[in-house]
Coordinates of C-alpha atoms in Angstrom, one line a residue:
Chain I
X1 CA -14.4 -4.4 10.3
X2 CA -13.8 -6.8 7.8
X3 CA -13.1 -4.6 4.9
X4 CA -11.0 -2.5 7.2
X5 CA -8.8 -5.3 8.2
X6 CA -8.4 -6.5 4.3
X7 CA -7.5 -3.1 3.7
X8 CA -4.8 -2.3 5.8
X9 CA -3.1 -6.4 6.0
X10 CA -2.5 -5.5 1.7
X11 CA 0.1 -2.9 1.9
X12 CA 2.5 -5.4 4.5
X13 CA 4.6 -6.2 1.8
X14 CA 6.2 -2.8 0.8
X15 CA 6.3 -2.0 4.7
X16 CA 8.7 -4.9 5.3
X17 CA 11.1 -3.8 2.2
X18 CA 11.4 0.1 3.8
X19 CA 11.8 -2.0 6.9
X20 CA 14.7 -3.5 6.0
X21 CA 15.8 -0.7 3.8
X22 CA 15.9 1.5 7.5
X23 CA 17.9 -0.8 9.1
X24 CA 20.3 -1.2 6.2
X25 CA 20.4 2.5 6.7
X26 CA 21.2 2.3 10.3
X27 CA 24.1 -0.4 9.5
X28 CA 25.6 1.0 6.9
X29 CA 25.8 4.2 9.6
X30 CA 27.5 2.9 12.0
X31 CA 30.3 1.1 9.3
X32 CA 30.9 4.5 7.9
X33 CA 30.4 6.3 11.3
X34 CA 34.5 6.7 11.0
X35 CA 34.9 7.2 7.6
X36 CA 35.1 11.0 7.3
X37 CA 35.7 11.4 4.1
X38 CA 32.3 9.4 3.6
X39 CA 30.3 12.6 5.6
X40 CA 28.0 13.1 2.5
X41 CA 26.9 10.0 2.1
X42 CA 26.6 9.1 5.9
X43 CA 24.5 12.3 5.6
X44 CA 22.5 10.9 2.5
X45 CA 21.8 7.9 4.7
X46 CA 20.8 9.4 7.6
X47 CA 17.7 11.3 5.9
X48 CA 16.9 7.9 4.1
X49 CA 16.2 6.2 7.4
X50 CA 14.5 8.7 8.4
X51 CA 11.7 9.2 5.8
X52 CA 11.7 5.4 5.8
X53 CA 11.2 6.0 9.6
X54 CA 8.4 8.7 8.9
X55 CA 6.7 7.2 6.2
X56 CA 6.3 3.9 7.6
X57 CA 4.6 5.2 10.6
X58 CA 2.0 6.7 8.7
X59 CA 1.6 3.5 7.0
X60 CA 0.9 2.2 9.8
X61 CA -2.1 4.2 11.0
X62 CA -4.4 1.4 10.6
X63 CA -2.6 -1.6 12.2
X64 CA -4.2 -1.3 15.5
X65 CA -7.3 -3.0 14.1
X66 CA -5.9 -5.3 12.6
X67 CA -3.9 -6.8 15.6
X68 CA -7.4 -6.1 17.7
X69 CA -9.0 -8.6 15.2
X70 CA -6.1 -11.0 14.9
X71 CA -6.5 -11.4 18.9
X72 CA -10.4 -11.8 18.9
X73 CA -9.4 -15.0 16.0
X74 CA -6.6 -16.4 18.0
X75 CA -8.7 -16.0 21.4
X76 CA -10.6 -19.2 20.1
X77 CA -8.0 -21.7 19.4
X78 CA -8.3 -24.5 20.8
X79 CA -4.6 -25.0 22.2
X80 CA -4.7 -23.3 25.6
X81 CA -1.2 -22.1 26.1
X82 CA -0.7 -21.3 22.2
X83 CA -4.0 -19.0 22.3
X84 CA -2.6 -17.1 25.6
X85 CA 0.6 -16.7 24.2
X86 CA -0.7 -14.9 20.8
X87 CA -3.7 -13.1 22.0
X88 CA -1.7 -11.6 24.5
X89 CA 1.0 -11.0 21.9
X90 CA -1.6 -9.2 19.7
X91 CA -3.4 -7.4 22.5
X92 CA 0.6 -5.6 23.0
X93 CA 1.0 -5.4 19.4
X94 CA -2.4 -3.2 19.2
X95 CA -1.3 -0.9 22.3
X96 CA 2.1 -0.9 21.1
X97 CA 0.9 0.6 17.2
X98 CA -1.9 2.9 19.1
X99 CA 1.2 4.4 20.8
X100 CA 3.4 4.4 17.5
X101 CA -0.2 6.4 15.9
X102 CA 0.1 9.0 18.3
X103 CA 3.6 9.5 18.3
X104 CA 3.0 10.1 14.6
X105 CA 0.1 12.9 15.3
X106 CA 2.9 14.3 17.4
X107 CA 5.4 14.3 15.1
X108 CA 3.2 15.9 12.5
X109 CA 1.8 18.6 15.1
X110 CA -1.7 17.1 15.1
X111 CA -1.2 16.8 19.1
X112 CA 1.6 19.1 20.8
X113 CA 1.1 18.6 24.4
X114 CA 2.4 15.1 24.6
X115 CA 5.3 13.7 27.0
X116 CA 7.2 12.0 23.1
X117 CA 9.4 10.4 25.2
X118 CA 6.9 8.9 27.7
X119 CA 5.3 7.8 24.8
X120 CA 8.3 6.3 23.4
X121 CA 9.1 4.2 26.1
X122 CA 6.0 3.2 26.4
X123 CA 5.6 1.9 22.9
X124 CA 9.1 0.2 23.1
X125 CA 7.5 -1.3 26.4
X126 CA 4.4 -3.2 24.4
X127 CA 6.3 -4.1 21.7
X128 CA 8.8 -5.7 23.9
X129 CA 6.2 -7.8 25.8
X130 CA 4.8 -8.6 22.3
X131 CA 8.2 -10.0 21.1
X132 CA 8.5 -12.1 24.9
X133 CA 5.0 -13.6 23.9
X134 CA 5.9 -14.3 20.7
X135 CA 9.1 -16.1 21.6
X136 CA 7.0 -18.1 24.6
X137 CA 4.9 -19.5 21.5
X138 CA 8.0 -20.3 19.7
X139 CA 9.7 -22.3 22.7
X140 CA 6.1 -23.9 23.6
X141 CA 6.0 -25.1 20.3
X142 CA 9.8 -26.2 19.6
X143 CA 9.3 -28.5 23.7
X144 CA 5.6 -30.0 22.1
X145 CA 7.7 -31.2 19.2
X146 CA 11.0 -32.4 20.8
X147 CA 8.9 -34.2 22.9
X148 CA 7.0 -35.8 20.1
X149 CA 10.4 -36.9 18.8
X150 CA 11.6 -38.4 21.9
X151 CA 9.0 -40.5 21.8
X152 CA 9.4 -41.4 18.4
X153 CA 11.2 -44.3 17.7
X154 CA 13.0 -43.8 14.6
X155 CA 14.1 -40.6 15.6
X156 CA 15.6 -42.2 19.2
X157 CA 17.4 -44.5 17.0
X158 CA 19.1 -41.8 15.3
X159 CA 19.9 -39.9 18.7
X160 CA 21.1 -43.4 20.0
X161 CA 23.4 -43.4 17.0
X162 CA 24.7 -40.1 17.2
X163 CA 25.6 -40.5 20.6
X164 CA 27.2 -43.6 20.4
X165 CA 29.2 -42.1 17.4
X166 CA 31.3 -40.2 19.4
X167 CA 31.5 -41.8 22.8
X168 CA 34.3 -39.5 24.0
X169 CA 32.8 -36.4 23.2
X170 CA 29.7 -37.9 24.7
X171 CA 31.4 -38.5 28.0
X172 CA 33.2 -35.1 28.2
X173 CA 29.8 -33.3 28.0
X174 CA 26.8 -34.2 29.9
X175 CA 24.8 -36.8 27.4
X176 CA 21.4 -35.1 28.2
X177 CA 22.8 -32.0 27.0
X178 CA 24.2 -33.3 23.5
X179 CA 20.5 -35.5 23.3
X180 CA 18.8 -32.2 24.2
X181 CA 20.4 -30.0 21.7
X182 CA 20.6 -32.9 19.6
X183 CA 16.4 -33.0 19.7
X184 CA 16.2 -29.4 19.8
X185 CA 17.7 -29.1 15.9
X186 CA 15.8 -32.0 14.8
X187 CA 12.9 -29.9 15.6
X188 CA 13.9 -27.0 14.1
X189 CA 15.0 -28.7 10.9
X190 CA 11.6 -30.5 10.8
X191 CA 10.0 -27.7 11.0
X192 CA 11.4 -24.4 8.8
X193 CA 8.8 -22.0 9.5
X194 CA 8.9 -22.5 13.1
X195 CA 12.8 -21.9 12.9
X196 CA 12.2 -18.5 11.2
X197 CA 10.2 -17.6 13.4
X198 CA 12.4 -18.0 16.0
X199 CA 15.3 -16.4 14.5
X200 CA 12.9 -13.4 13.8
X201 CA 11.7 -12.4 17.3
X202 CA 15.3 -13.3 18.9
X203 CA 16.8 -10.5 16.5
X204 CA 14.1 -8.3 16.6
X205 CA 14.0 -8.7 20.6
X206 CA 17.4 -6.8 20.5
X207 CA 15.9 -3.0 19.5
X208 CA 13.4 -2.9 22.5
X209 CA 16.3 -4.2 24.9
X210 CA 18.4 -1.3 23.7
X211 CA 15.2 1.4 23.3
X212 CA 14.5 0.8 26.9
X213 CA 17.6 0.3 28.1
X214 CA 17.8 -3.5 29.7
X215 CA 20.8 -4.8 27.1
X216 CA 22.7 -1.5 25.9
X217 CA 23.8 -3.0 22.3
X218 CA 25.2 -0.2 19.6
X219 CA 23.8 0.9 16.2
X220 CA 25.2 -1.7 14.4
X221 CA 23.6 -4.8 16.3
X222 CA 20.5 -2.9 16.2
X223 CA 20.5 -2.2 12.4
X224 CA 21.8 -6.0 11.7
X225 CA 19.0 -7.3 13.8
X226 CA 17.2 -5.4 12.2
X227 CA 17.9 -5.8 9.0
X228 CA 17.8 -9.9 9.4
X229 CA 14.3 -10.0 11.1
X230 CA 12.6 -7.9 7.7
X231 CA 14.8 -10.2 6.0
X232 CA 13.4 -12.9 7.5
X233 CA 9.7 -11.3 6.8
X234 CA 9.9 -10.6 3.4
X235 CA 11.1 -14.1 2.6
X236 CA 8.1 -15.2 5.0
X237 CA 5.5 -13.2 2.9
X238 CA 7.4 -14.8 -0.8
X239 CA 6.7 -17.7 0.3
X240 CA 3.6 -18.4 2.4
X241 CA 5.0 -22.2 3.5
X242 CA 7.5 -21.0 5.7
X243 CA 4.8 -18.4 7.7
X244 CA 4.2 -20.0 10.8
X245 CA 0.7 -21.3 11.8
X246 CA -1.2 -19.8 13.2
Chain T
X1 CA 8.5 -10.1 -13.2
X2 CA 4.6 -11.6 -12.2
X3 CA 5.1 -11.7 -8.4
X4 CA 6.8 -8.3 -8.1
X5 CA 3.3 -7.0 -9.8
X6 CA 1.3 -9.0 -7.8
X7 CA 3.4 -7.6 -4.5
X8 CA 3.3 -4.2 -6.0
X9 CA -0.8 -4.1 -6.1
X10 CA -1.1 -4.5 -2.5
X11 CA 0.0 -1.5 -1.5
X12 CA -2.5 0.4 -3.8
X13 CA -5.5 0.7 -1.1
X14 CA -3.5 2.4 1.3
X15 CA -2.2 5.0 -1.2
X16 CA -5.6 5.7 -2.3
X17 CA -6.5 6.3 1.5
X18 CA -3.3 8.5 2.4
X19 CA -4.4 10.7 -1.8
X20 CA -8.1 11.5 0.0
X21 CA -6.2 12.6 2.8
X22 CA -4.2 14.4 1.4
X23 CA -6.1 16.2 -0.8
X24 CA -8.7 16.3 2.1
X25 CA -5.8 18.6 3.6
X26 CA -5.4 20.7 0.6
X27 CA -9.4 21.5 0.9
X28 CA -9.3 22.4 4.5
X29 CA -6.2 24.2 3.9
X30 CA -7.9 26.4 1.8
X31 CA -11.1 26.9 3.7
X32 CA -9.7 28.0 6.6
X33 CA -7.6 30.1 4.4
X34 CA -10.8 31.8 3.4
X35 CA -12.1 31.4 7.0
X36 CA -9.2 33.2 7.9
X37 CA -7.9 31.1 11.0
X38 CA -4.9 31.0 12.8
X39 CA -1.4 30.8 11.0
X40 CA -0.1 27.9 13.0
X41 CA -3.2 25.8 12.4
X42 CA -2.6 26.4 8.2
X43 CA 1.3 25.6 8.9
X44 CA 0.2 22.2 10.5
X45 CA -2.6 21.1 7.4
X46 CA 0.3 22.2 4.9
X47 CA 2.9 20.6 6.6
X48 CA 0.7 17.5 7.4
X49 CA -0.1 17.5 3.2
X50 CA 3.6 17.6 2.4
X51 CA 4.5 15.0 4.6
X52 CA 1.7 12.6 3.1
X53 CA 2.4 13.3 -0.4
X54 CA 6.1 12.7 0.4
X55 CA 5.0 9.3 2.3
X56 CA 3.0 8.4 -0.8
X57 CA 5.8 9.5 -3.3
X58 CA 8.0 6.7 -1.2
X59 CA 4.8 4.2 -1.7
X60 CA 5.1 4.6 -5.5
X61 CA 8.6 3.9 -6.0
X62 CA 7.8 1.0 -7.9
X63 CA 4.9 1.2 -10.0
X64 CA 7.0 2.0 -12.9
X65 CA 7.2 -1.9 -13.3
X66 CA 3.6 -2.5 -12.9
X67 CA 2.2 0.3 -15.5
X68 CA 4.5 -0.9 -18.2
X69 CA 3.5 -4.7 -17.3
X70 CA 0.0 -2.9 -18.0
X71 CA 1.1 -1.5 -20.9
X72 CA 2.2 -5.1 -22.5
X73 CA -0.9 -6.4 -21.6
X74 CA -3.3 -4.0 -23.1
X75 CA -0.9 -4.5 -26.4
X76 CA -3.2 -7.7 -27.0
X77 CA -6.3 -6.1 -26.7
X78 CA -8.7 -6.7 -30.1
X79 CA -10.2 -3.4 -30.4
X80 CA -7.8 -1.3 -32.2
X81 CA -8.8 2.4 -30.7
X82 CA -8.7 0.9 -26.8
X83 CA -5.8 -1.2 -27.6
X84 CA -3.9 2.4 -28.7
X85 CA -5.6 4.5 -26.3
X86 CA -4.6 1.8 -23.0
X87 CA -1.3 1.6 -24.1
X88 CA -0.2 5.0 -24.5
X89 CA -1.9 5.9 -21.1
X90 CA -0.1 3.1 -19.3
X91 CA 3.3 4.1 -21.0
X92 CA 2.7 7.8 -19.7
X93 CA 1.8 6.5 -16.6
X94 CA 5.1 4.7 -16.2
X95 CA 6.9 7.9 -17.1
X96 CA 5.3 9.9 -15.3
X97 CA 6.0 7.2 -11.9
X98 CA 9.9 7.5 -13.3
X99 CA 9.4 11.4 -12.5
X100 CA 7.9 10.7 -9.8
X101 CA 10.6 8.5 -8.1
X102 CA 13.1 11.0 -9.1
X103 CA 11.5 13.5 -7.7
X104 CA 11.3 11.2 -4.5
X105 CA 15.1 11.1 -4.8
X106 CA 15.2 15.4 -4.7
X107 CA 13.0 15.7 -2.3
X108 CA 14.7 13.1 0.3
X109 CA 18.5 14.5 -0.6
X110 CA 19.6 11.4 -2.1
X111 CA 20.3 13.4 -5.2
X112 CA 21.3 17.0 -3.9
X113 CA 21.5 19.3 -6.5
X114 CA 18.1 18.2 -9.0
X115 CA 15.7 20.9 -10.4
X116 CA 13.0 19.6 -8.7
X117 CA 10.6 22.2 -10.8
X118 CA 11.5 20.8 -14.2
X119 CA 10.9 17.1 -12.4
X120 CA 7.6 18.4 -11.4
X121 CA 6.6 19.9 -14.7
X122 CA 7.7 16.6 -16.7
X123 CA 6.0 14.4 -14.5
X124 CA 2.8 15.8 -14.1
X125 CA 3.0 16.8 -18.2
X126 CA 2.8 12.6 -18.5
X127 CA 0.1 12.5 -16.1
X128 CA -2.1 14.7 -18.1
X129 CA -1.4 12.6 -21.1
X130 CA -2.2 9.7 -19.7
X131 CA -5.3 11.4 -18.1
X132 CA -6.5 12.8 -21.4
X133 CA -6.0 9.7 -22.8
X134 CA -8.3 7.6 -20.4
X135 CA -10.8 10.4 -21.0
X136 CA -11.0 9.5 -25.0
X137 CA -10.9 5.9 -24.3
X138 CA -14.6 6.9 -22.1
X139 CA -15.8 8.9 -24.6
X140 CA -15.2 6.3 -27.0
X141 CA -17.1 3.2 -24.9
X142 CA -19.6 5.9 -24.4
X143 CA -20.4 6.3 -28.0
X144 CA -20.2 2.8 -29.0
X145 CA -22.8 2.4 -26.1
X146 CA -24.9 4.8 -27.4
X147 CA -24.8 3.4 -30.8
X148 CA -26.2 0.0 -29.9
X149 CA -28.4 1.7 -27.6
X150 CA -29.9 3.8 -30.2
X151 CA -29.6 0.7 -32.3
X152 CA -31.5 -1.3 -30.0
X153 CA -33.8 1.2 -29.4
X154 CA -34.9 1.5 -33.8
X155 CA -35.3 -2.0 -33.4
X156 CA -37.7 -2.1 -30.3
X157 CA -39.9 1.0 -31.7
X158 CA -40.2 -0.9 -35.0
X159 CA -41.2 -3.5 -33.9
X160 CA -44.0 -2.6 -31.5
X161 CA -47.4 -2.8 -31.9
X162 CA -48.3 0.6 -32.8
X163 CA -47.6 0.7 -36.2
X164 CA -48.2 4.8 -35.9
X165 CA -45.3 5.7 -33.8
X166 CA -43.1 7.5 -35.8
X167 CA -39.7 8.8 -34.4
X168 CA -39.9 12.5 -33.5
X169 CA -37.5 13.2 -36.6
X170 CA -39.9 11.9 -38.6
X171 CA -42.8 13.8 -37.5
X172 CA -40.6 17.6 -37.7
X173 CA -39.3 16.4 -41.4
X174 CA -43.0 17.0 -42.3
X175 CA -43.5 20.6 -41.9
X176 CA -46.7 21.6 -41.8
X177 CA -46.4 25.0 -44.1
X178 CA -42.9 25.9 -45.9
X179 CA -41.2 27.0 -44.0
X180 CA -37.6 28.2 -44.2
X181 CA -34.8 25.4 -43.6
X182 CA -33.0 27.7 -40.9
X183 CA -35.9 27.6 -38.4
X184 CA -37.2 23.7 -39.5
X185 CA -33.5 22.9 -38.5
X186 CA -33.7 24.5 -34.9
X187 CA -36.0 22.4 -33.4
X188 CA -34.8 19.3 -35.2
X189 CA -31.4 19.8 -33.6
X190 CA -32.8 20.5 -30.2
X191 CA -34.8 17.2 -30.4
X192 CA -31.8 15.7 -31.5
X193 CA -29.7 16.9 -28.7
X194 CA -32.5 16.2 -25.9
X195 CA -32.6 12.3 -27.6
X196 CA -28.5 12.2 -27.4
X197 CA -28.6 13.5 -23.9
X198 CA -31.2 10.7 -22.7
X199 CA -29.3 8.4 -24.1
X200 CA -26.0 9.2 -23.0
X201 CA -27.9 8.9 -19.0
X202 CA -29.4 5.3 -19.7
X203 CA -26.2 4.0 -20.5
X204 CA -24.0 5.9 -17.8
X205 CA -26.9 4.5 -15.6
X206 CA -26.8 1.5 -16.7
X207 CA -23.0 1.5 -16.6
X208 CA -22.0 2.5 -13.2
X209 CA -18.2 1.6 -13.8
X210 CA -18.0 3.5 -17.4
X211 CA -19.6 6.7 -15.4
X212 CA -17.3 6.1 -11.9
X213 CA -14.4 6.2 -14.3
X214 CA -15.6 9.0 -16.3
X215 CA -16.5 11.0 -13.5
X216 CA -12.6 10.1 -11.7
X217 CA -10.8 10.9 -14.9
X218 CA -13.0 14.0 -15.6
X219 CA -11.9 15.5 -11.4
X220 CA -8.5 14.2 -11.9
X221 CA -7.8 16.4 -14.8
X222 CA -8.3 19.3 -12.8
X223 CA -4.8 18.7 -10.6
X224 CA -2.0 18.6 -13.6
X225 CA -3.8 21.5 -15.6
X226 CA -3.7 23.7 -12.4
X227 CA -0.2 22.4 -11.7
X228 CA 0.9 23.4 -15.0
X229 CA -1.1 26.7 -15.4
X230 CA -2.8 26.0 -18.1
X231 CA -6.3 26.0 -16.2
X232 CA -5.8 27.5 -12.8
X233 CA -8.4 26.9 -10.6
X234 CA -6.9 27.2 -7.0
X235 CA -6.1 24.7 -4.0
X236 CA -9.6 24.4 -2.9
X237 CA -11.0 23.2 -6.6
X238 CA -8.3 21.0 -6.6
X239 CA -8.5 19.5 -3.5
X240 CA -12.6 18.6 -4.1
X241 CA -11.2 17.1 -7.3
X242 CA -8.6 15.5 -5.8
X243 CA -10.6 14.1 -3.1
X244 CA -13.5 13.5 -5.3
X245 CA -11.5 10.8 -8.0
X246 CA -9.5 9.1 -4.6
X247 CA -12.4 8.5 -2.9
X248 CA -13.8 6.9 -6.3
X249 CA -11.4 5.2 -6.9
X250 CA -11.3 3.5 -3.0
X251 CA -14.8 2.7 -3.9
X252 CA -13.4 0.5 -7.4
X253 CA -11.0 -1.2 -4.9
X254 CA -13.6 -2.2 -2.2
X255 CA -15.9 -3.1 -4.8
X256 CA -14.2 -4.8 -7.6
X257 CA -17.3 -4.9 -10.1
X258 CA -17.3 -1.1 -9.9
X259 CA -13.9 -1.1 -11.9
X260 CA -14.2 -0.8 -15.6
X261 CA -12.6 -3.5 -17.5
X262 CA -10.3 -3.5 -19.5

């Protein structure tokens, strides 16, 4: 199991470039979807995305293990709430690439006698409540540390100070909100990684939304959400500090 | 220039996986061609072997970088036939990846009117190169290794304790009766041959990653001389071949030490 899950966690790299590359694709679609003079190319794009598409779900034939494994590891943390959260977000993960493997058989005629669109949904369906776990982590996380900081007392200084800064703001909105939002991006900005992740799940929430239907959006949110989560990914994998732990 | 090599390797495992599939494909295609099953069933294994070799085409759209990276390290090699033979092979391997991706191009549309024949034809013309030329850099580790094998083995018979053990050679070069030189030289060259052909087994035994790499280059060769005609040997040779040096070459990857160096 080991070598398989070695195996299959090397190629994540290129996967997040043709990632990003599909939803340029998808953008860059919807700009031109009124240009007609620009038919060719809006043509040219279209079949991009869609061996992207193709090719990265074969790539991702293996990925089912791998999330299987990442959930037995994060089933022994030894924060409760954290290790709910992420083995229930890798336990969806895993059901949602089993679906995504065989809507690929389907697609390449291995299996014919599949409902693809019951299929679909569901995959959009586990991915979904992946991305809901994942974000349940990231807000756990961001309330552990703005409580930490409340009950620091350099950084109440500083909220003191910035309150008292501008009293007239401070009295036309509610304090606790500006002292809330006030902790909630010292938090963030203490903590980069944690911010990224954050911004990641929150744009990638937006393609399940539209997939299944809960928050109609229109190709271009979906390919700029898109196109900032792998963003986001690829500078995650760069540079292994800002990866969030675990 | 580093880090985008380093990125680039990671993705080599899984195109070695989705080449023994594919070429897994190309065998069973032509099985059940022979086993004459149903025309629907072949359409689904060819179609399933187009799409994976497309997939993989898309997975080597950057190696370019990384064979010419190759090719400027194996410029500082010492010995002088390796450091020629490495280089060249990495430089046709880079062409033959620029082919590659622009046959990638062709096939996806991006470029709509390309001869994707020609493409074909270059690229795998630089692939046979480079093969050909990872073949000679075998052979020659293989005779070096032989040398100091044979070497090694003079020494030890000279100096064993039976001082009556003459080599083989030695004992035929005394003929008995006068005999003609034509029929002497027979079996001298057959006991030459045998001794050449146990030592070329003790040192591809003893070698595992010299014979791994022999035996890959040797099945790979196969797939650009069909492709080009100049040794046509049919899908289902091919695909053994083809399936033969991928799944050797998965083996170098899960086990490092199997790779032959440099």
């Amino acid at each position: 199991m080991d070598a398989v899950i070695k195996f299959t966690s090397q190629s994540q790299g290129r996967d997040r470039i043709f990632r990003a590359t599909q939803y340029a694709c998808a953008l860059a679609i919807y700009l031109l979807r009124n240009h007609s003079e620009r038919k060719d190319l809006v043509a040219k794009l279209k079949s991009l995305e869609a061996h992207m598409s193709a090719g990265r779900k074969l790539f991702r034939l293996g990925n089912t293990a791998n999330s299987i494994e990442a959930a037995k590891r994060t089933m022994q943390l030894s924060d409760r709430v954290l290790s709910l959260c992420l083995t229930v977000a890798n336990i969806n993960r895993a059901l949602y690439f089993f679906c995504d493997n065989v809507l690929w058989a389907r697609s390449v005629g291995l299996i014919r006698n599949i409902d693809k669109e019951r299929w679909s949904v569901n995959a959009s369906r586990c991915y979904f409540f992946s991305l809901v776990m994942n974000l349940t982590r990231d807000i756990y996380v961001v309330l552990r540390l703005m409580l930490q900081k409340a009950r620091d007392k350099r950084c109440r200084q500083k909220m003191d100070q910035h309150l008292s800064e501008s009293p007239e703001v401070a009295e036309a909105v509610i304090p606790q909100l500006d002292a809330f939002i006030f902790l909630l991006l010292e938090s963030l900005k203490s903590d980069p990684a944690l911010a990224l992740d954050t911004l990641k799940n929150i744009c990638d929430l937006f393609i399940p939304l539209d997939k299944l239907g809960i928050y109609q959006s229109h190709g271009g949110v979906i390919g700029f959400c898109g196109l900032m989560s792998s963003l986001i990914g690829i500078v995650t994998l760069a540079r292994p500090t800002l990866r969030i732990k675990p | 220039m580093d880090s985008w090599v380093r990125f680039n390797a990671q993705s080599q495992a899984k195109e070695k996986v989705i080449r023994a599939a594919q070429y897994a494909c190309t065998l069973l295609g032509y099985t059940l061609h022979k086993g004459g099953a149903a025309a629907e069933v072949r359409k689904t294994v060819s179609q399933l072997e187009a799409h994976m070799s497309l997939t993989r085409k898309l997975l080597r759209l950057g190696n370019s970088v990384e064979a010419l990276e190759a090719a400027k390290r194996s410029i500082h090699l010492s010995d002088s036939v390796l450091r020629l033979c490495l280089t060249i092979s990495h430089l046709n391997r880079a062409m033959y990846f620029a082919c590659d991706n622009v046959l990638w191009t062709g096939k996806t549309n991006l470029i709509s009117k390309l001869d994707q024949h020609k493409w074909s034809e270059r690229s795998f013309r630089y692939y046979l190169f480079s093969l050909i030329l990872n073949l000679t850099r075998d052979v020659y580790e293989l005779c070096l290794l032989m040398e100091s094998e044979a070497r090694y083995r003079t020494a030890k018979s000279s100096s064993s304790l039976h001082p009556s053990s003459t080599s083989p050679a030695d004992q035929l070069s005394s003929p008995s009766s006068p005999a003609s030189p034509a029929i002497v030289a027979l079996p001298v060259m057959g006991a030459w041959l045998r001794r050449q052909l146990h030592l070329v087994v003790t040192v591809l035994y003893s070698n595992p990653p010299l014979l791994l790499d022999l035996l890959k280059n040797s099945c790979d060769i196969f797939i650009p001389m069909d492709r080009l005609g100049i040794y046509s040997t049919g899908p289902g040779v091919v695909g053994a071949c083809g399936l033969i040096s991928s799944v050797l070459s998965i083996l170098t990857m899960v086990y490092p030490w199997l790779k032959l160096k440099p």
